[in-house]
CSV table of C-alpha atoms in Angstrom, one decimal:
chain,number,residue,atom,x,y,z
D,1,UNK,CA,15.3,53.6,29.9
D,2,UNK,CA,12.2,51.7,28.9
D,3,UNK,CA,12.8,47.9,28.7
D,4,UNK,CA,11.1,45.7,26.2
D,5,UNK,CA,9.3,42.5,27.4
D,6,UNK,CA,12.2,40.4,26.1
D,7,UNK,CA,14.7,42.5,28.0
D,8,UNK,CA,12.6,42.1,31.2
D,9,UNK,CA,12.5,38.3,30.8
D,10,UNK,CA,16.2,38.2,30.3
D,11,UNK,CA,16.9,40.2,33.4
D,12,UNK,CA,14.6,37.9,35.4
D,13,UNK,CA,16.6,34.9,34.2
D,14,UNK,CA,19.7,36.7,35.2
D,15,UNK,CA,18.4,37.1,38.8
D,16,UNK,CA,17.5,33.4,38.9
D,17,UNK,CA,20.9,32.4,37.8
D,18,UNK,CA,22.4,34.5,40.6
D,19,UNK,CA,20.0,32.9,43.1
D,20,UNK,CA,21.2,29.4,41.9
D,21,UNK,CA,24.8,30.4,42.6
D,22,UNK,CA,25.7,30.6,38.8
D,23,UNK,CA,27.9,33.6,38.0
D,24,UNK,CA,26.5,34.9,34.6
D,25,UNK,CA,29.8,36.8,34.0
D,26,UNK,CA,32.6,34.6,35.4
D,27,UNK,CA,36.0,36.1,35.5
D,28,UNK,CA,38.0,32.9,34.7
D,29,UNK,CA,39.5,32.4,31.3
D,30,UNK,CA,38.1,29.6,29.1
D,31,UNK,CA,40.4,27.0,27.5
D,32,UNK,CA,39.6,27.3,23.7
D,33,UNK,CA,41.8,24.9,21.7
D,34,UNK,CA,40.2,25.1,18.2
D,35,UNK,CA,38.0,27.2,16.1
D,36,UNK,CA,34.7,26.1,14.5
D,37,UNK,CA,36.1,26.6,11.1
D,38,UNK,CA,39.0,24.3,11.9
D,39,UNK,CA,36.6,21.6,13.1
D,40,UNK,CA,34.5,21.8,10.0
D,41,UNK,CA,37.5,21.9,7.6
D,42,UNK,CA,39.4,19.0,9.3
D,43,UNK,CA,36.7,16.7,10.5
D,44,UNK,CA,38.0,14.0,12.9
D,45,UNK,CA,35.5,11.6,14.4
D,46,UNK,CA,35.8,11.5,18.2
D,47,UNK,CA,38.2,14.5,18.4
D,48,UNK,CA,38.1,16.1,21.9
D,49,UNK,CA,37.6,19.8,21.7
D,50,UNK,CA,37.0,22.8,23.9
D,51,UNK,CA,35.4,25.9,22.3
D,52,UNK,CA,33.5,29.0,23.2
D,53,UNK,CA,31.0,31.0,21.1
D,54,UNK,CA,27.7,32.8,21.0
D,55,UNK,CA,24.4,30.8,21.1
D,56,UNK,CA,22.6,31.4,17.9
D,57,UNK,CA,19.6,29.0,18.0
D,58,UNK,CA,18.2,26.3,20.4
D,59,UNK,CA,15.9,23.3,19.6
D,60,UNK,CA,14.7,21.7,22.9
D,61,UNK,CA,13.5,18.1,22.8
D,62,UNK,CA,12.7,17.2,26.4
D,63,UNK,CA,15.8,15.4,27.7
D,64,UNK,CA,18.0,16.7,24.9
D,65,UNK,CA,18.5,19.9,23.0
D,66,UNK,CA,20.3,20.9,19.9
D,67,UNK,CA,21.8,24.4,19.5
D,68,UNK,CA,24.0,26.3,17.1
D,69,UNK,CA,27.0,28.4,18.3
D,70,UNK,CA,29.2,30.8,16.4
D,71,UNK,CA,32.7,31.9,17.3
D,72,UNK,CA,35.0,34.6,16.0
D,73,UNK,CA,35.5,32.8,12.7
D,74,UNK,CA,31.8,33.7,12.0
D,75,UNK,CA,31.1,30.0,11.3
D,76,UNK,CA,28.4,28.0,13.1
D,77,UNK,CA,28.4,24.4,14.4
D,78,UNK,CA,25.7,22.3,15.9
D,79,UNK,CA,26.0,21.1,19.5
D,80,UNK,CA,24.1,18.2,21.1
D,81,UNK,CA,23.3,18.4,24.8
D,82,UNK,CA,21.9,15.5,26.9
D,83,UNK,CA,20.4,15.8,30.4
D,84,UNK,CA,22.3,12.7,31.6
D,85,UNK,CA,25.7,14.3,30.7
D,86,UNK,CA,25.1,17.9,32.1
D,87,UNK,CA,24.3,18.2,35.8
D,88,UNK,CA,22.7,21.6,35.3
D,89,UNK,CA,20.9,20.6,32.2
D,90,UNK,CA,17.4,21.8,33.4
D,91,UNK,CA,18.8,25.2,34.5
D,92,UNK,CA,20.5,25.8,31.1
D,93,UNK,CA,17.5,24.6,29.2
D,94,UNK,CA,15.3,27.1,31.0
D,95,UNK,CA,17.7,30.1,31.5
D,96,UNK,CA,19.9,30.2,28.4
D,97,UNK,CA,19.0,32.7,25.7
D,98,UNK,CA,19.9,33.2,22.0
D,99,UNK,CA,22.9,35.5,22.2
D,100,UNK,CA,24.4,34.1,25.4
D,101,UNK,CA,28.1,33.3,25.1
D,102,UNK,CA,28.9,29.7,26.3
D,103,UNK,CA,31.8,27.4,26.6
D,104,UNK,CA,31.5,23.7,25.7
D,105,UNK,CA,33.8,20.7,26.0
D,106,UNK,CA,33.1,17.4,24.2
D,107,UNK,CA,33.9,15.4,21.2
D,108,UNK,CA,33.0,15.5,17.4
D,109,UNK,CA,30.6,13.2,15.6
D,110,UNK,CA,28.3,13.2,12.7
D,111,UNK,CA,24.5,13.0,13.1
D,112,UNK,CA,22.4,10.5,11.0
D,113,UNK,CA,21.9,13.4,8.5
D,114,UNK,CA,25.6,13.8,8.3
D,115,UNK,CA,25.9,17.1,10.1
D,116,UNK,CA,29.2,17.7,12.0
D,117,UNK,CA,28.2,18.1,15.6
D,118,UNK,CA,29.7,18.5,19.1
D,119,UNK,CA,28.6,16.0,21.7
D,120,UNK,CA,28.7,18.1,24.8
D,121,UNK,CA,30.3,16.7,28.0
D,122,UNK,CA,30.6,20.1,29.8
D,123,UNK,CA,28.8,23.4,29.4
D,124,UNK,CA,29.2,26.7,31.1
D,125,UNK,CA,27.8,30.2,30.8
D,126,UNK,CA,30.4,32.8,30.0
D,127,UNK,CA,28.3,35.9,29.4
D,128,UNK,CA,24.6,36.5,29.7
D,129,UNK,CA,23.0,38.5,26.8
D,130,UNK,CA,20.5,41.0,28.2
D,131,UNK,CA,19.2,42.1,24.8
D,132,UNK,CA,17.8,39.8,22.1
D,133,UNK,CA,19.9,39.7,18.9
D,134,UNK,CA,18.0,39.9,15.5
D,135,UNK,CA,16.4,36.6,14.7
D,136,UNK,CA,17.1,34.6,11.6
D,137,UNK,CA,14.4,33.8,9.1
D,138,UNK,CA,14.9,31.0,6.5
D,139,UNK,CA,13.1,31.4,3.2
D,140,UNK,CA,11.8,28.6,0.9
D,141,UNK,CA,15.2,28.1,-0.7
D,142,UNK,CA,16.9,27.6,2.7
D,143,UNK,CA,18.6,30.9,2.7
D,144,UNK,CA,19.0,32.7,6.0
D,145,UNK,CA,17.8,36.3,6.4
D,146,UNK,CA,18.3,38.5,9.5
D,147,UNK,CA,15.9,41.2,10.6
D,148,UNK,CA,18.8,43.7,10.8
D,149,UNK,CA,19.2,45.4,7.5
D,150,UNK,CA,18.3,49.1,8.4
D,151,UNK,CA,21.4,51.0,7.3
D,152,UNK,CA,21.4,53.5,10.2
D,153,UNK,CA,20.9,50.8,12.8
D,154,UNK,CA,23.7,48.8,11.3
D,155,UNK,CA,26.2,51.7,11.5
D,156,UNK,CA,25.1,52.7,15.0
D,157,UNK,CA,25.3,49.1,16.4
D,158,UNK,CA,28.2,47.7,14.3
D,159,UNK,CA,28.7,45.1,17.1
D,160,UNK,CA,25.2,43.6,16.3
D,161,UNK,CA,25.9,44.0,12.5
D,162,UNK,CA,29.1,41.9,12.9
D,163,UNK,CA,27.3,39.2,14.9
D,164,UNK,CA,24.4,38.6,12.5
D,165,UNK,CA,25.7,39.7,9.0
D,166,UNK,CA,28.7,37.4,8.3
D,167,UNK,CA,29.8,39.3,5.2
D,168,UNK,CA,30.4,42.5,7.2
D,169,UNK,CA,33.3,41.0,9.1
D,170,UNK,CA,34.8,40.0,5.7
D,171,UNK,CA,34.9,43.6,4.6
D,172,UNK,CA,37.0,44.5,7.6
D,173,UNK,CA,39.3,41.6,7.3
D,174,UNK,CA,40.0,42.7,3.6
D,175,UNK,CA,40.5,46.3,4.9
D,176,UNK,CA,43.3,44.9,7.3
D,177,UNK,CA,44.7,42.8,4.4
D,178,UNK,CA,44.9,45.9,2.2
D,179,UNK,CA,46.9,47.9,4.8
D,180,UNK,CA,49.2,45.0,5.6
D,181,UNK,CA,49.9,44.4,1.9
D,182,UNK,CA,50.8,48.1,1.2
D,183,UNK,CA,52.9,48.2,4.3
D,184,UNK,CA,54.9,45.2,3.4
D,185,UNK,CA,55.2,46.3,-0.2
D,186,UNK,CA,56.7,49.7,0.9
D,187,UNK,CA,58.9,48.2,3.5
D,188,UNK,CA,60.4,45.9,1.0
D,189,UNK,CA,61.4,49.0,-1.0
D,190,UNK,CA,63.2,50.4,2.0
D,191,UNK,CA,60.7,53.1,2.7
D,192,UNK,CA,60.2,54.1,6.3
D,193,UNK,CA,56.8,54.2,8.1
D,194,UNK,CA,56.6,57.2,10.3
D,195,UNK,CA,54.1,59.1,12.4
D,196,UNK,CA,53.4,62.9,12.2
D,197,UNK,CA,51.4,65.2,14.4
D,198,UNK,CA,47.6,65.0,14.4
D,199,UNK,CA,47.3,68.2,16.5
D,200,UNK,CA,48.8,71.0,14.4
D,201,UNK,CA,49.3,74.7,15.0
D,202,UNK,CA,48.5,75.5,11.4
D,203,UNK,CA,45.8,73.7,9.4
D,204,UNK,CA,48.2,73.3,6.4
D,205,UNK,CA,48.5,71.1,3.5
D,206,UNK,CA,45.2,71.4,2.0
D,207,UNK,CA,42.2,73.9,1.6
D,208,UNK,CA,39.5,72.4,3.8
D,209,UNK,CA,37.7,73.5,6.9
D,210,UNK,CA,39.5,72.1,10.0
D,211,UNK,CA,38.3,70.9,13.3
D,212,UNK,CA,39.5,73.3,16.0
D,213,UNK,CA,40.5,72.4,19.6
D,214,UNK,CA,42.4,74.2,22.3
D,215,UNK,CA,45.6,73.5,24.3
D,216,UNK,CA,45.2,74.9,27.8
D,217,UNK,CA,48.9,74.8,28.8
D,218,UNK,CA,50.1,76.6,25.7
D,219,UNK,CA,47.1,78.8,25.6
D,220,UNK,CA,46.7,78.4,21.8
D,221,UNK,CA,44.2,76.9,19.3
D,222,UNK,CA,45.2,73.7,17.7
D,223,UNK,CA,43.7,72.0,14.6
D,224,UNK,CA,43.1,68.3,13.8
D,225,UNK,CA,45.2,67.8,10.7
D,226,UNK,CA,43.5,67.9,7.4
D,227,UNK,CA,46.7,66.6,5.7
D,228,UNK,CA,50.1,65.3,6.7
D,229,UNK,CA,52.1,66.0,3.6
D,230,UNK,CA,54.1,69.0,4.7
D,231,UNK,CA,55.5,67.1,7.7
D,232,UNK,CA,56.4,64.1,5.5
D,233,UNK,CA,58.3,66.3,3.0
D,234,UNK,CA,60.2,67.8,5.9
D,235,UNK,CA,61.5,64.3,6.5
D,236,UNK,CA,62.7,64.1,2.8
D,237,UNK,CA,64.6,67.3,3.5
D,238,UNK,CA,66.1,65.5,6.5
D,239,UNK,CA,67.5,62.8,4.3
D,240,UNK,CA,65.2,59.8,4.2
D,241,UNK,CA,64.9,58.3,0.8
D,242,UNK,CA,61.3,57.4,1.2
D,243,UNK,CA,58.7,57.9,4.0
D,244,UNK,CA,55.0,57.0,4.3
D,245,UNK,CA,52.2,57.2,6.9
D,246,UNK,CA,48.8,55.6,7.3
D,247,UNK,CA,47.2,58.8,8.6
D,248,UNK,CA,43.9,59.7,10.2
D,249,UNK,CA,42.9,63.0,8.7
D,250,UNK,CA,39.9,65.2,9.6
D,251,UNK,CA,37.9,67.7,7.5
D,252,UNK,CA,35.0,69.7,9.0
D,253,UNK,CA,32.8,69.4,5.9
D,254,UNK,CA,29.9,67.5,4.6
D,255,UNK,CA,29.1,63.8,4.7
D,256,UNK,CA,28.0,61.6,1.8
D,257,UNK,CA,28.5,58.2,0.4
D,258,UNK,CA,32.2,58.9,-0.4
D,259,UNK,CA,33.0,61.4,2.4
D,260,UNK,CA,33.4,61.0,6.1
D,261,UNK,CA,34.8,63.8,8.4
D,262,UNK,CA,37.4,61.3,9.7
D,263,UNK,CA,39.1,59.2,7.1
D,264,UNK,CA,42.3,57.2,6.5
D,265,UNK,CA,44.8,58.3,3.9
D,266,UNK,CA,48.2,56.8,3.0
D,267,UNK,CA,50.8,59.3,1.9
D,268,UNK,CA,54.1,58.2,0.4
D,269,UNK,CA,57.1,60.5,-0.6
D,270,UNK,CA,60.2,59.2,-2.4
D,271,UNK,CA,63.3,61.2,-3.1
D,272,UNK,CA,64.8,61.5,-6.7
D,273,UNK,CA,61.6,60.4,-8.3
D,274,UNK,CA,58.9,62.1,-10.3
D,275,UNK,CA,55.2,61.6,-11.1
D,276,UNK,CA,56.0,59.4,-14.1
D,277,UNK,CA,57.8,57.0,-11.8
D,278,UNK,CA,54.9,57.2,-9.3
D,279,UNK,CA,52.4,56.1,-11.9
D,280,UNK,CA,54.4,53.0,-12.8
D,281,UNK,CA,55.0,52.3,-9.1
D,282,UNK,CA,51.4,52.6,-8.0
D,283,UNK,CA,49.7,50.8,-10.9
D,284,UNK,CA,52.1,47.8,-10.2
D,285,UNK,CA,51.3,47.9,-6.5
D,286,UNK,CA,47.5,48.0,-7.0
D,287,UNK,CA,47.6,45.2,-9.5
D,288,UNK,CA,49.6,43.0,-7.1
D,289,UNK,CA,47.4,44.0,-4.2
D,290,UNK,CA,44.3,42.7,-6.0
D,291,UNK,CA,46.1,39.5,-7.1
D,292,UNK,CA,47.2,39.0,-3.4
D,293,UNK,CA,43.8,39.7,-1.7
D,294,UNK,CA,41.1,38.5,-4.1
D,295,UNK,CA,43.4,36.3,-6.3
D,296,UNK,CA,42.4,38.1,-9.5
D,297,UNK,CA,43.3,41.4,-11.2
D,298,UNK,CA,39.6,41.8,-12.3
D,299,UNK,CA,36.6,42.6,-10.1
D,300,UNK,CA,32.9,43.0,-11.0
D,301,UNK,CA,31.3,46.1,-9.5
D,302,UNK,CA,27.6,46.6,-10.4
D,303,UNK,CA,27.5,45.8,-14.1
D,304,UNK,CA,31.2,46.7,-14.8
D,305,UNK,CA,34.2,44.3,-14.9
D,306,UNK,CA,37.1,46.5,-13.8
D,307,UNK,CA,40.6,45.3,-14.9
D,308,UNK,CA,43.6,46.2,-12.8
D,309,UNK,CA,46.1,44.8,-15.2
D,310,UNK,CA,48.9,47.4,-15.6
D,311,UNK,CA,49.6,49.7,-17.4
D,312,UNK,CA,46.7,52.0,-16.7
D,313,UNK,CA,45.4,54.6,-19.3
D,314,UNK,CA,46.9,58.1,-19.0
D,315,UNK,CA,44.8,61.1,-20.2
D,316,UNK,CA,45.6,64.9,-19.7
D,317,UNK,CA,42.8,66.6,-17.8
D,318,UNK,CA,42.2,69.3,-20.5
D,319,UNK,CA,41.9,66.5,-23.1
D,320,UNK,CA,39.4,64.7,-20.8
D,321,UNK,CA,37.3,67.8,-20.4
D,322,UNK,CA,37.2,68.5,-24.1
D,323,UNK,CA,36.2,64.9,-24.8
D,324,UNK,CA,33.2,65.1,-22.4
D,325,UNK,CA,32.1,68.7,-22.8
D,326,UNK,CA,33.3,69.8,-26.2
D,327,UNK,CA,35.1,72.7,-24.5
D,328,UNK,CA,38.7,73.7,-25.0
D,329,UNK,CA,39.3,75.4,-21.7
D,330,UNK,CA,43.1,75.7,-22.0
D,331,UNK,CA,43.0,79.4,-22.8
D,332,UNK,CA,39.9,80.4,-20.9
D,333,UNK,CA,40.0,83.1,-18.1
D,334,UNK,CA,37.9,82.9,-15.0
D,335,UNK,CA,34.9,84.9,-16.4
D,336,UNK,CA,34.7,82.6,-19.5
D,337,UNK,CA,34.9,79.5,-17.2
D,338,UNK,CA,32.1,80.9,-15.1
D,339,UNK,CA,29.9,81.4,-18.1
D,340,UNK,CA,30.6,77.9,-19.4
D,341,UNK,CA,29.9,76.3,-16.0
D,342,UNK,CA,26.5,77.9,-15.9
D,343,UNK,CA,25.8,76.7,-19.5
D,344,UNK,CA,26.8,73.2,-18.4
D,345,UNK,CA,24.4,73.4,-15.4
D,346,UNK,CA,27.2,73.2,-12.8
D,347,UNK,CA,26.5,74.7,-9.4
D,348,UNK,CA,29.2,77.3,-8.8
D,349,UNK,CA,29.7,80.6,-6.9
D,350,UNK,CA,31.3,83.8,-8.3
D,351,UNK,CA,34.1,83.7,-5.7
D,352,UNK,CA,35.4,80.4,-7.0
D,353,UNK,CA,38.9,80.7,-8.5
D,354,UNK,CA,39.9,79.4,-11.9
D,355,UNK,CA,41.4,76.1,-10.5
D,356,UNK,CA,38.2,75.4,-8.5
D,357,UNK,CA,36.1,76.0,-11.6
D,358,UNK,CA,38.1,73.5,-13.6
D,359,UNK,CA,37.9,71.0,-10.9
D,360,UNK,CA,34.1,71.4,-10.8
D,361,UNK,CA,33.8,70.8,-14.5
D,362,UNK,CA,35.9,67.7,-14.4
D,363,UNK,CA,34.2,66.3,-11.2
D,364,UNK,CA,30.7,66.9,-12.5
D,365,UNK,CA,31.0,66.1,-16.3
D,366,UNK,CA,34.0,63.8,-16.6
D,367,UNK,CA,34.9,61.8,-13.6
D,368,UNK,CA,32.0,59.5,-13.7
D,369,UNK,CA,33.0,58.2,-17.1
D,370,UNK,CA,36.3,56.7,-16.0
D,371,UNK,CA,35.4,53.2,-14.7
D,372,UNK,CA,38.6,51.4,-15.6
D,373,UNK,CA,41.7,52.6,-13.7
D,374,UNK,CA,42.8,55.9,-15.4
D,375,UNK,CA,45.5,58.5,-14.7
D,376,UNK,CA,44.2,61.9,-15.2
D,377,UNK,CA,47.4,63.9,-15.7
D,378,UNK,CA,48.9,67.4,-16.2
D,379,UNK,CA,46.7,69.7,-14.2
D,380,UNK,CA,46.7,73.5,-14.8
D,381,UNK,CA,48.9,75.4,-12.3
D,382,UNK,CA,45.9,77.0,-10.7
D,383,UNK,CA,44.7,73.6,-9.4
D,384,UNK,CA,48.0,72.5,-7.9
D,385,UNK,CA,49.8,74.8,-5.4
D,386,UNK,CA,52.2,72.2,-4.2
D,387,UNK,CA,53.2,70.7,-7.5
D,388,UNK,CA,56.2,71.3,-9.8
D,389,UNK,CA,55.5,73.1,-13.1
D,390,UNK,CA,55.4,70.7,-16.1
D,391,UNK,CA,58.8,70.4,-17.7
D,392,UNK,CA,57.3,71.0,-21.2
D,393,UNK,CA,54.5,73.5,-20.4
D,394,UNK,CA,54.8,76.1,-17.6
D,395,UNK,CA,51.0,76.6,-17.6
D,396,UNK,CA,50.5,72.9,-16.4
D,397,UNK,CA,51.9,70.9,-13.5
D,398,UNK,CA,53.3,67.4,-13.1
D,399,UNK,CA,50.3,66.0,-11.2
D,400,UNK,CA,48.0,63.0,-11.6
D,401,UNK,CA,44.8,61.7,-10.1
D,402,UNK,CA,43.9,58.0,-10.2
D,403,UNK,CA,40.2,57.6,-11.1
D,404,UNK,CA,38.6,54.1,-10.7
D,405,UNK,CA,34.9,53.3,-10.9
D,406,UNK,CA,34.1,56.9,-11.4
D,407,UNK,CA,35.8,58.4,-8.3
D,408,UNK,CA,39.2,59.7,-7.2
D,409,UNK,CA,41.4,57.1,-5.5
D,410,UNK,CA,44.8,58.8,-5.4
D,411,UNK,CA,46.3,62.2,-6.0
D,412,UNK,CA,50.1,62.6,-6.8
D,413,UNK,CA,52.7,65.1,-7.8
D,414,UNK,CA,56.2,65.8,-8.8
D,415,UNK,CA,56.6,67.8,-5.6
D,416,UNK,CA,57.4,71.5,-5.7
D,417,UNK,CA,60.8,72.0,-4.1
D,418,UNK,CA,61.5,75.7,-5.0
D,419,UNK,CA,60.9,77.6,-1.7
D,420,UNK,CA,60.4,81.0,-3.4
D,421,UNK,CA,57.8,79.7,-5.8
D,422,UNK,CA,56.1,77.7,-3.0
D,423,UNK,CA,55.8,80.8,-0.8
D,424,UNK,CA,54.4,82.8,-3.6
D,425,UNK,CA,51.8,80.1,-4.3
D,426,UNK,CA,50.9,79.9,-0.7
D,427,UNK,CA,50.3,83.6,-0.7
D,428,UNK,CA,48.1,83.4,-3.8
D,429,UNK,CA,46.0,80.7,-2.0
D,430,UNK,CA,45.6,83.0,1.0
D,431,UNK,CA,44.3,85.8,-1.2
D,432,UNK,CA,41.9,83.5,-3.1
D,433,UNK,CA,40.4,82.0,0.0
D,434,UNK,CA,40.4,85.2,2.1
D,435,UNK,CA,42.5,83.5,4.8
D,436,UNK,CA,44.9,85.0,7.2
D,437,UNK,CA,48.7,84.9,6.4
D,438,UNK,CA,49.2,83.1,9.7
D,439,UNK,CA,47.8,80.1,7.8
D,440,UNK,CA,51.1,79.9,5.8
D,441,UNK,CA,53.4,77.2,7.1
D,442,UNK,CA,56.6,79.3,7.2
D,443,UNK,CA,58.5,76.5,8.9
D,444,UNK,CA,57.9,74.3,5.9
D,445,UNK,CA,59.1,77.1,3.7
D,446,UNK,CA,62.3,77.2,5.9
D,447,UNK,CA,62.7,73.5,5.4
D,448,UNK,CA,62.6,73.9,1.6
D,449,UNK,CA,65.3,76.6,2.0
D,450,UNK,CA,67.7,74.0,3.3
D,451,UNK,CA,67.0,72.0,0.0
D,452,UNK,CA,64.6,69.2,-0.8
D,453,UNK,CA,65.6,66.8,-3.5
D,454,UNK,CA,63.3,66.2,-6.4
D,455,UNK,CA,60.5,64.1,-4.9
D,456,UNK,CA,57.5,62.2,-6.0
D,457,UNK,CA,54.5,62.1,-3.6
D,458,UNK,CA,51.1,60.5,-3.5
D,459,UNK,CA,48.1,60.4,-1.2
D,460,UNK,CA,45.8,57.3,-1.5
D,461,UNK,CA,42.3,57.2,0.0
D,462,UNK,CA,42.5,53.9,1.9
D,463,UNK,CA,38.7,53.9,2.6
D,464,UNK,CA,37.9,54.3,-1.1
D,465,UNK,CA,40.5,51.6,-2.1
D,466,UNK,CA,38.7,49.2,0.4
D,467,UNK,CA,35.4,50.2,-1.2
D,468,UNK,CA,36.7,48.8,-4.5
D,469,UNK,CA,38.1,45.6,-3.0
D,470,UNK,CA,34.9,44.8,-1.2
D,471,UNK,CA,32.5,46.2,-3.9
D,472,UNK,CA,30.8,48.7,-1.6
D,473,UNK,CA,29.1,51.9,-2.8
D,474,UNK,CA,29.2,53.7,0.5
D,475,UNK,CA,32.3,54.8,2.5
D,476,UNK,CA,30.3,54.1,5.7
D,477,UNK,CA,30.3,50.3,4.8
D,478,UNK,CA,34.0,50.2,5.1
D,479,UNK,CA,34.4,52.2,8.4
D,480,UNK,CA,33.7,50.2,11.5
D,481,UNK,CA,32.2,53.2,13.3
D,482,UNK,CA,31.2,56.0,10.7
D,483,UNK,CA,30.3,59.4,12.0
D,484,UNK,CA,26.6,59.6,13.0
D,485,UNK,CA,24.3,62.1,14.6
D,486,UNK,CA,24.2,61.6,18.4
D,487,UNK,CA,21.6,59.0,19.4
D,488,UNK,CA,19.0,59.9,22.1
D,489,UNK,CA,18.6,57.5,24.9
D,490,UNK,CA,15.4,57.7,26.9
């Protein structure tokens, strides 16, 4: 691997430290007793402190130097180092680099300019940085800018992104807060968090291309799950009143700003409830989540102020399509839908079934218009193989999707619990998608034959929900390590 001039200089400094008997990676722990954020928020003159952090700048002035260090709170503080206080002053002055992790002990004071500073009485090197971190530039207004804004670089080297771009860490703190809020909200209702298999013998629960692996001992192919709903519904059959799971699902399909092959979905199933109840429950949860995390039920994304005050608008999907295309598709057959898709300029293929064609029309021509939280309800039966028929119209199902900021956030049903109807719909899917009958989950059908109570179920895209909370336009921004093409190292 070719080293840059800076990397060569740093490695030479490493060698000098070793020759001087200074371990650049000491194994001992360091006694941190406070964070930089706590120091700045609760200033106490003369307070004795011991902290550790990353060296972010140095200003050498002969017998003294000032430096800035940053700890895990992503906040910086100035330190003041005097030769007479530090026995190895000259060594550190010459051999420390920006990016090194150091430990300091001393006391707090304010400079003549009023800046809170640590007067260093003891300094030690905890980890030598062999690569330079991107340098800060300060513009005429005093704003800091880092030379680390290339999107691909940021995703590949998230560790550097987190060091130099403070707001990135805030995204993942909010992601954690989102998951914790939902978990507590469900637990208070008495719903049980569970874990279901990631490796599955049948790629069931959704129509998507799976990732395939192989189990040597059993001598069978296994699939990374594309959905976990069939296992969760088995647990409702088993007698739990409500179960949920934060699941990693995998779909071997394309990548774009709202799709990653590995993603996090929350699925919840509650017995003796229906999709009307689920709409009430979810809109209340989401409003309370925004109030808890960002202290408001409104958020500005691009030029839109999105209001999460419940209740959310509810619109039947056929009505939405008619509103945005002037088409009444309620009585159209597949051939008529194909012709109208072509007229609308929608990219379709002749082998698409009726449900897929309706989905394409809505996705291409309607979805983008729903910026405010909106429940799109009552989907045609062709689009919903796991959903109960609508109690008032047997051509429709009791299903909704929650659309916010022009994209799907959640998908929910009054769950189909008729095993005979369910098996027939599975077989229809197999025919439509030219799949083998071995793709039918007969064990799931068997579980329904023991009796599953009326149940409401929902899947919520956690990644997309976090995109809303953090005002991000790309799913890659809310994943610590999004999928990338392999990087070549020389």
